[in-house]
mmCIF file of C-alpha atoms and ligand atoms in Angstrom:
data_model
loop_
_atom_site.group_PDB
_atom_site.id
_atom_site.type_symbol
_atom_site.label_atom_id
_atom_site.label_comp_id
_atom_site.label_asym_id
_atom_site.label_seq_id
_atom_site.Cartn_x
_atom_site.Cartn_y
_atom_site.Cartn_z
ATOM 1 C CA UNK A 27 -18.719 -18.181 101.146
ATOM 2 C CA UNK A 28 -19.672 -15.193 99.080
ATOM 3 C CA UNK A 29 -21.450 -15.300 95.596
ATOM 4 C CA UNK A 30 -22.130 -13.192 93.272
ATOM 5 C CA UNK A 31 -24.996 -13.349 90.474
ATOM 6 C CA UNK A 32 -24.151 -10.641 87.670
ATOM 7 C CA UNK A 33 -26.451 -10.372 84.993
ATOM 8 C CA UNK A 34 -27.786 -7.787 82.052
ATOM 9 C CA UNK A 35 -31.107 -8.051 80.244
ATOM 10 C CA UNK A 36 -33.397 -5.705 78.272
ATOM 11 C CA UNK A 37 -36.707 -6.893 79.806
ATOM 12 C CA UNK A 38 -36.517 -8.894 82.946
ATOM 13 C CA UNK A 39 -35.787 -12.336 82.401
ATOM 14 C CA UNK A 40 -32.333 -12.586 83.082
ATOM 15 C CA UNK A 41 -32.736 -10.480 86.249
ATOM 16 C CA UNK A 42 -35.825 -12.874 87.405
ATOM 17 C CA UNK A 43 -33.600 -15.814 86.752
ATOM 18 C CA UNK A 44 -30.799 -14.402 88.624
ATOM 19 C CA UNK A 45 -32.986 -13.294 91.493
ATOM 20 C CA UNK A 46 -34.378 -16.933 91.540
ATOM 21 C CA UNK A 47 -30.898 -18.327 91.694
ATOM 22 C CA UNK A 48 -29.990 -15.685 94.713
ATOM 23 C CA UNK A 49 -33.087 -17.674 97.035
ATOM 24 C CA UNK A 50 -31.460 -20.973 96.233
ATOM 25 C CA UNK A 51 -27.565 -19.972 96.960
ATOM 26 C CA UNK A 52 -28.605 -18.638 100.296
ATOM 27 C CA UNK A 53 -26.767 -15.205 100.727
ATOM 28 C CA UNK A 54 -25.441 -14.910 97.416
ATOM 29 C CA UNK A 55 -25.797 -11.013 96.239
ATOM 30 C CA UNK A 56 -27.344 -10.623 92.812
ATOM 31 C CA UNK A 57 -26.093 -7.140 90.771
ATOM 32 C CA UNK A 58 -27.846 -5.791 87.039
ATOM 33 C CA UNK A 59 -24.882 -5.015 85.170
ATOM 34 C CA UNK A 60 -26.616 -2.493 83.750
ATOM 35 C CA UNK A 61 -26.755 -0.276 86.787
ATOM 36 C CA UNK A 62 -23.529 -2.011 88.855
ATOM 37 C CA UNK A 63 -20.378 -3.540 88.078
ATOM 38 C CA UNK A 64 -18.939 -5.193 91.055
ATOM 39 C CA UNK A 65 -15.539 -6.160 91.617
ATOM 40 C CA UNK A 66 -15.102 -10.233 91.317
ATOM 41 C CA UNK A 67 -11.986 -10.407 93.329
ATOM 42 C CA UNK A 68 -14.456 -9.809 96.275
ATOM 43 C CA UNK A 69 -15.929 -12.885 96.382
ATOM 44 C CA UNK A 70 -15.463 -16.648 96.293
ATOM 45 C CA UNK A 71 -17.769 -17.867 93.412
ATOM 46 C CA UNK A 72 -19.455 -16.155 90.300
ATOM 47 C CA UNK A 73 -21.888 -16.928 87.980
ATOM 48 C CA UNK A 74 -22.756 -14.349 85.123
ATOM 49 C CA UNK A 75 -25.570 -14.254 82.849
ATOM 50 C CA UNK A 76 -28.019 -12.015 80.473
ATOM 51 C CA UNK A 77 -29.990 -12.423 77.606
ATOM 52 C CA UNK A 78 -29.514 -13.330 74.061
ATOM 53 C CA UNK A 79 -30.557 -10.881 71.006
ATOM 54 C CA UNK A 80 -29.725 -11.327 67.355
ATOM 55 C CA UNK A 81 -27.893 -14.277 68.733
ATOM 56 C CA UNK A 82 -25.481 -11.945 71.131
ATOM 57 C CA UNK A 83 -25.311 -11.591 74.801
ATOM 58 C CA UNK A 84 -26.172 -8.655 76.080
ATOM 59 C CA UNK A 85 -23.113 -6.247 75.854
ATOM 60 C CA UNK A 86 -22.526 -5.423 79.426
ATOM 61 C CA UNK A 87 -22.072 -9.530 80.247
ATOM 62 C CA UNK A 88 -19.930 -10.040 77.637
ATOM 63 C CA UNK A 89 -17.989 -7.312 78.813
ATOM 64 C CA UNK A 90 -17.748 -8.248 82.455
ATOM 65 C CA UNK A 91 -16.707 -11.638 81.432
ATOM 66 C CA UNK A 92 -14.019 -9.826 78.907
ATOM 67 C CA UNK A 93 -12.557 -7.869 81.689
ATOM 68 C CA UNK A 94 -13.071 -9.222 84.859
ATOM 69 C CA UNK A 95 -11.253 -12.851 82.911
ATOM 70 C CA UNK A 96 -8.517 -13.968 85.330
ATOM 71 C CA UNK A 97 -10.492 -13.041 87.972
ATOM 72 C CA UNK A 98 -13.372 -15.445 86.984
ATOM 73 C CA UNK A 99 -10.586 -18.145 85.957
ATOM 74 C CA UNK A 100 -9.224 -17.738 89.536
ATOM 75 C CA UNK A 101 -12.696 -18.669 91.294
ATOM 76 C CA UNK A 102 -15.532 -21.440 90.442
ATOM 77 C CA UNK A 103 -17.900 -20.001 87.766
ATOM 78 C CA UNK A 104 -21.053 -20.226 86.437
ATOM 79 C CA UNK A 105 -22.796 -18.794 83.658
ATOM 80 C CA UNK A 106 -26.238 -19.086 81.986
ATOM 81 C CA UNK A 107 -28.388 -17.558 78.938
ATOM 82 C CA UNK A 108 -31.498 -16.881 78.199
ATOM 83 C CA UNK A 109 -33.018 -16.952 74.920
ATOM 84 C CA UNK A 110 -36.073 -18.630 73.469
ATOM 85 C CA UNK A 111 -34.649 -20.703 70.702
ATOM 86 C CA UNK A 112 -33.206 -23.002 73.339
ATOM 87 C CA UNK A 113 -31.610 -25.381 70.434
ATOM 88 C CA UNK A 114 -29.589 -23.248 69.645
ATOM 89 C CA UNK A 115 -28.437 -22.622 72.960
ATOM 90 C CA UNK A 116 -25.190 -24.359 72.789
ATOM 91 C CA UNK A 117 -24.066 -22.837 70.061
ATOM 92 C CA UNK A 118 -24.941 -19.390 71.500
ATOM 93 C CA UNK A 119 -23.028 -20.174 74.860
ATOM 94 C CA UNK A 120 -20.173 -20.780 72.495
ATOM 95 C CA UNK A 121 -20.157 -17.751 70.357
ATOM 96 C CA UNK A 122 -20.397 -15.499 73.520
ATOM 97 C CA UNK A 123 -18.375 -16.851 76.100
ATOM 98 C CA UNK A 124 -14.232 -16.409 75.485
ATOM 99 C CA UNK A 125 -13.316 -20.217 75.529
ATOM 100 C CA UNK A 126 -11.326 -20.518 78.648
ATOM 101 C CA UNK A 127 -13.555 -19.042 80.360
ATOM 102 C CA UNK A 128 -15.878 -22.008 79.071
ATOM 103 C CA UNK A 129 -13.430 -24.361 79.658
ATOM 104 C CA UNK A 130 -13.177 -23.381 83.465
ATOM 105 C CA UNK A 131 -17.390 -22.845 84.107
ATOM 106 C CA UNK A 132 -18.472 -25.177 86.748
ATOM 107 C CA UNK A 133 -21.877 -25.045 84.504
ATOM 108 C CA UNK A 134 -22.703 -22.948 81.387
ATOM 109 C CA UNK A 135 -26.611 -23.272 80.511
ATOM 110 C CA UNK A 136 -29.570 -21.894 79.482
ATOM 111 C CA UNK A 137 -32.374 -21.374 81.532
ATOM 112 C CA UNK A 138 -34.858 -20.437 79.064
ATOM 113 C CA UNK A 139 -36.265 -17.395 77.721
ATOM 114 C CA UNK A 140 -39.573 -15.229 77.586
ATOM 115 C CA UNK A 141 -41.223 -13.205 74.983
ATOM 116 C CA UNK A 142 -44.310 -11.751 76.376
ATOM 117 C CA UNK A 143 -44.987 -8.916 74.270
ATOM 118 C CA UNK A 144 -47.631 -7.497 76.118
ATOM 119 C CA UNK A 145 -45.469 -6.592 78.682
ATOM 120 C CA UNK A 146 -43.642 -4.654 76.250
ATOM 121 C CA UNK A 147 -43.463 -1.425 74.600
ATOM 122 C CA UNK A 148 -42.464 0.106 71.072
ATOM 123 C CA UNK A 149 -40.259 -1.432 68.810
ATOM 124 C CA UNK A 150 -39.581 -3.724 71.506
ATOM 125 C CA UNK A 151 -43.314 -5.259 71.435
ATOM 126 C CA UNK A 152 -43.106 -5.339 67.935
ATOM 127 C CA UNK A 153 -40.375 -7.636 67.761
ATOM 128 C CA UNK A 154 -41.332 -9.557 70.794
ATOM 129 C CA UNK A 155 -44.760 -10.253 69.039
ATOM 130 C CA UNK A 156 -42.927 -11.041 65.452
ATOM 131 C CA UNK A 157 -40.613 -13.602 67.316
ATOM 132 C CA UNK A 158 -43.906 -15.222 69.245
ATOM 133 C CA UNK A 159 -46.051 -15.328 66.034
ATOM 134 C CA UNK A 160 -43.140 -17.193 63.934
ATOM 135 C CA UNK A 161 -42.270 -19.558 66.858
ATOM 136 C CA UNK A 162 -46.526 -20.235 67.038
ATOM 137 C CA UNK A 163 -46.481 -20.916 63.214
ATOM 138 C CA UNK A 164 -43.714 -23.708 63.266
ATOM 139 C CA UNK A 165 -46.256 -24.927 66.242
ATOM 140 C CA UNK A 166 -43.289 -24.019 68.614
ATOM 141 C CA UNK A 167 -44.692 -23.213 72.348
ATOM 142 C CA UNK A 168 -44.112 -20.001 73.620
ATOM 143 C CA UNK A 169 -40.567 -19.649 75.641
ATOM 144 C CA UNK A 170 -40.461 -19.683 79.600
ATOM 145 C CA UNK A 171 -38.470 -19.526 82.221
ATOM 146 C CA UNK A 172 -36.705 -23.104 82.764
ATOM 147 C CA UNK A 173 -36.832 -23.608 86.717
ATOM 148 C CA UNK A 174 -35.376 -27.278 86.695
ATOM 149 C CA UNK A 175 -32.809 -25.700 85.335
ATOM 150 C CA UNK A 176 -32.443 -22.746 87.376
ATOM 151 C CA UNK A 177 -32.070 -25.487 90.300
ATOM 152 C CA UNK A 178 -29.712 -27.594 87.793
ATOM 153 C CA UNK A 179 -27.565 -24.730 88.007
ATOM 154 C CA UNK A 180 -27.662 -23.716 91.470
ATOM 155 C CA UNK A 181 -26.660 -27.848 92.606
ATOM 156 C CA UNK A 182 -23.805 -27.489 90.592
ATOM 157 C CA UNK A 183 -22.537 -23.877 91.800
ATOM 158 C CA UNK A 184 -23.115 -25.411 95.275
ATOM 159 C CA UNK A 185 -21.013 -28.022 94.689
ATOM 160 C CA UNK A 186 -18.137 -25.928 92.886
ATOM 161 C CA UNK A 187 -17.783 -23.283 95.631
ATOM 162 C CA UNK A 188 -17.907 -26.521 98.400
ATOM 163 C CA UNK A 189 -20.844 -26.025 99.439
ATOM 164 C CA UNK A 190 -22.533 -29.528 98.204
HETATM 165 C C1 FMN B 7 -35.568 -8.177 69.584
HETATM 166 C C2 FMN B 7 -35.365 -9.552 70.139
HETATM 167 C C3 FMN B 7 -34.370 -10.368 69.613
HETATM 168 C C4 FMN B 7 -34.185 -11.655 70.118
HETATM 169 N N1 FMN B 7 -33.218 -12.467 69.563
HETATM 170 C C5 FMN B 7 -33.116 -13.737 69.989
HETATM 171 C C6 FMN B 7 -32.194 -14.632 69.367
HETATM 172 O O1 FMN B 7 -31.422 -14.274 68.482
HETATM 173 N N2 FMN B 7 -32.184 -15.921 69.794
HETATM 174 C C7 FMN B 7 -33.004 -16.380 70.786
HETATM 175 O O2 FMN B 7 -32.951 -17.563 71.098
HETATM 176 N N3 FMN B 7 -33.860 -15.537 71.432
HETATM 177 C C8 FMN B 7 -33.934 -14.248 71.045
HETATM 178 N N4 FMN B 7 -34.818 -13.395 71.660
HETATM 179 C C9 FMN B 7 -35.578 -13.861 72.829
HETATM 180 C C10 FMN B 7 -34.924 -13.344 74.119
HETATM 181 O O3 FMN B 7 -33.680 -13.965 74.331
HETATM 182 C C11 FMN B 7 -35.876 -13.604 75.300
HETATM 183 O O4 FMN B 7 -37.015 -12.784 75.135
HETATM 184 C C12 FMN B 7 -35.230 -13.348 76.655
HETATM 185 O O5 FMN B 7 -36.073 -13.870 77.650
HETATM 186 C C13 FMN B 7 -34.974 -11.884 76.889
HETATM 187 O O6 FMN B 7 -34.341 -11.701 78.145
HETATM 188 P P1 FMN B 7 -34.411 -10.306 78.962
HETATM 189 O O7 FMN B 7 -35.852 -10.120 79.372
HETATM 190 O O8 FMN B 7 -33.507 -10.509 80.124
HETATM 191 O O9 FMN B 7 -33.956 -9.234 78.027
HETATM 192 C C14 FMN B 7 -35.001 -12.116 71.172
HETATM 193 C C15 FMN B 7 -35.997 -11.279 71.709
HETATM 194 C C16 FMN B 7 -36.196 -10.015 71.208
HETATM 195 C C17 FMN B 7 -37.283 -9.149 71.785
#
């Protein structure tokens, strides 16, 4: 059973998540869309993910799931966000996946976000640290990485490609 984890971030969280998803779908290969874009129809499950900015997936995953779509509908898929307002998580899974392909996911989640603007640089760790402060003023804690979920998500890709 072959699986594939394709994701696209700007600063390392959907890669992390995807990597941590890999260790818990023994054998599955993990690609960046950013640097690779593999070919679906070679394997027997999928799950694609990236990050959320302005409240839109990161181009290159919305493109893979745009036109790679009957291939995805033909196999059991997955697909997770990640963001930091996690309410509005649903509504963000909605906007950016195409609807069937929605329909068909096994599991579409988020598995939380990160802002850590340290780690950043130039207009990136400007925003990063505007996004932190306002979420700190409504008393909001600071986003992370949502590992029940990543584990969530991995059960139910399991289960979906017959592996349960
Ligand atoms: C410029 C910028 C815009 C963002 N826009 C949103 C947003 O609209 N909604 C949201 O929930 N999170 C937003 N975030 C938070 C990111 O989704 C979060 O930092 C995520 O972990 C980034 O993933 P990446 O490291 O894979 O790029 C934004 C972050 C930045 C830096």
């Amino acid at each position: 059973m072959k699986i594939l984890i394709a994701a696209a971030g700007k600063t390392g969280t959907a890669m992390t998540c995807a990597e941590r998803l890999a260790v818990l779908l023994e054998g599955a290969q993990v690609a960046d869309l950013t640097l690779s874009w593999p070919d679906p129809e070679e394997y027997d499950a999928v799950i694609v993910g990236g990050s959320i900015r302005m409240g839109q997936l990161h181009r290159k995953a919305r493109s893979y799931l745009v036109q790679h779509r009957d291939a995805l509908l033909a196999r059991p898929l997955g697909c997770f966000i990640c963001c930091a307002l996690t309410e509005e998580a649903e509504g963000y899974l909605k906007k950016n996946i195409p609807a069937p392909l929605l329909e068909h996911a096994a599991a579409a989640v988020c598995l939380g976000g990160r802002l850590a603007p340290r780690a950043r640089s130039g207009m990136d760790k400007f925003l990063a640290a505007s996004f932190a402060r306002s979420l700190e003023k409504g008393g909001r804690p600071a986003p992370t990485i949502d590992d029940e979920a990543i584990r969530q998500l991995a059960r139910q890709m399991r289960l979906a490609a017959g592996r349960g």
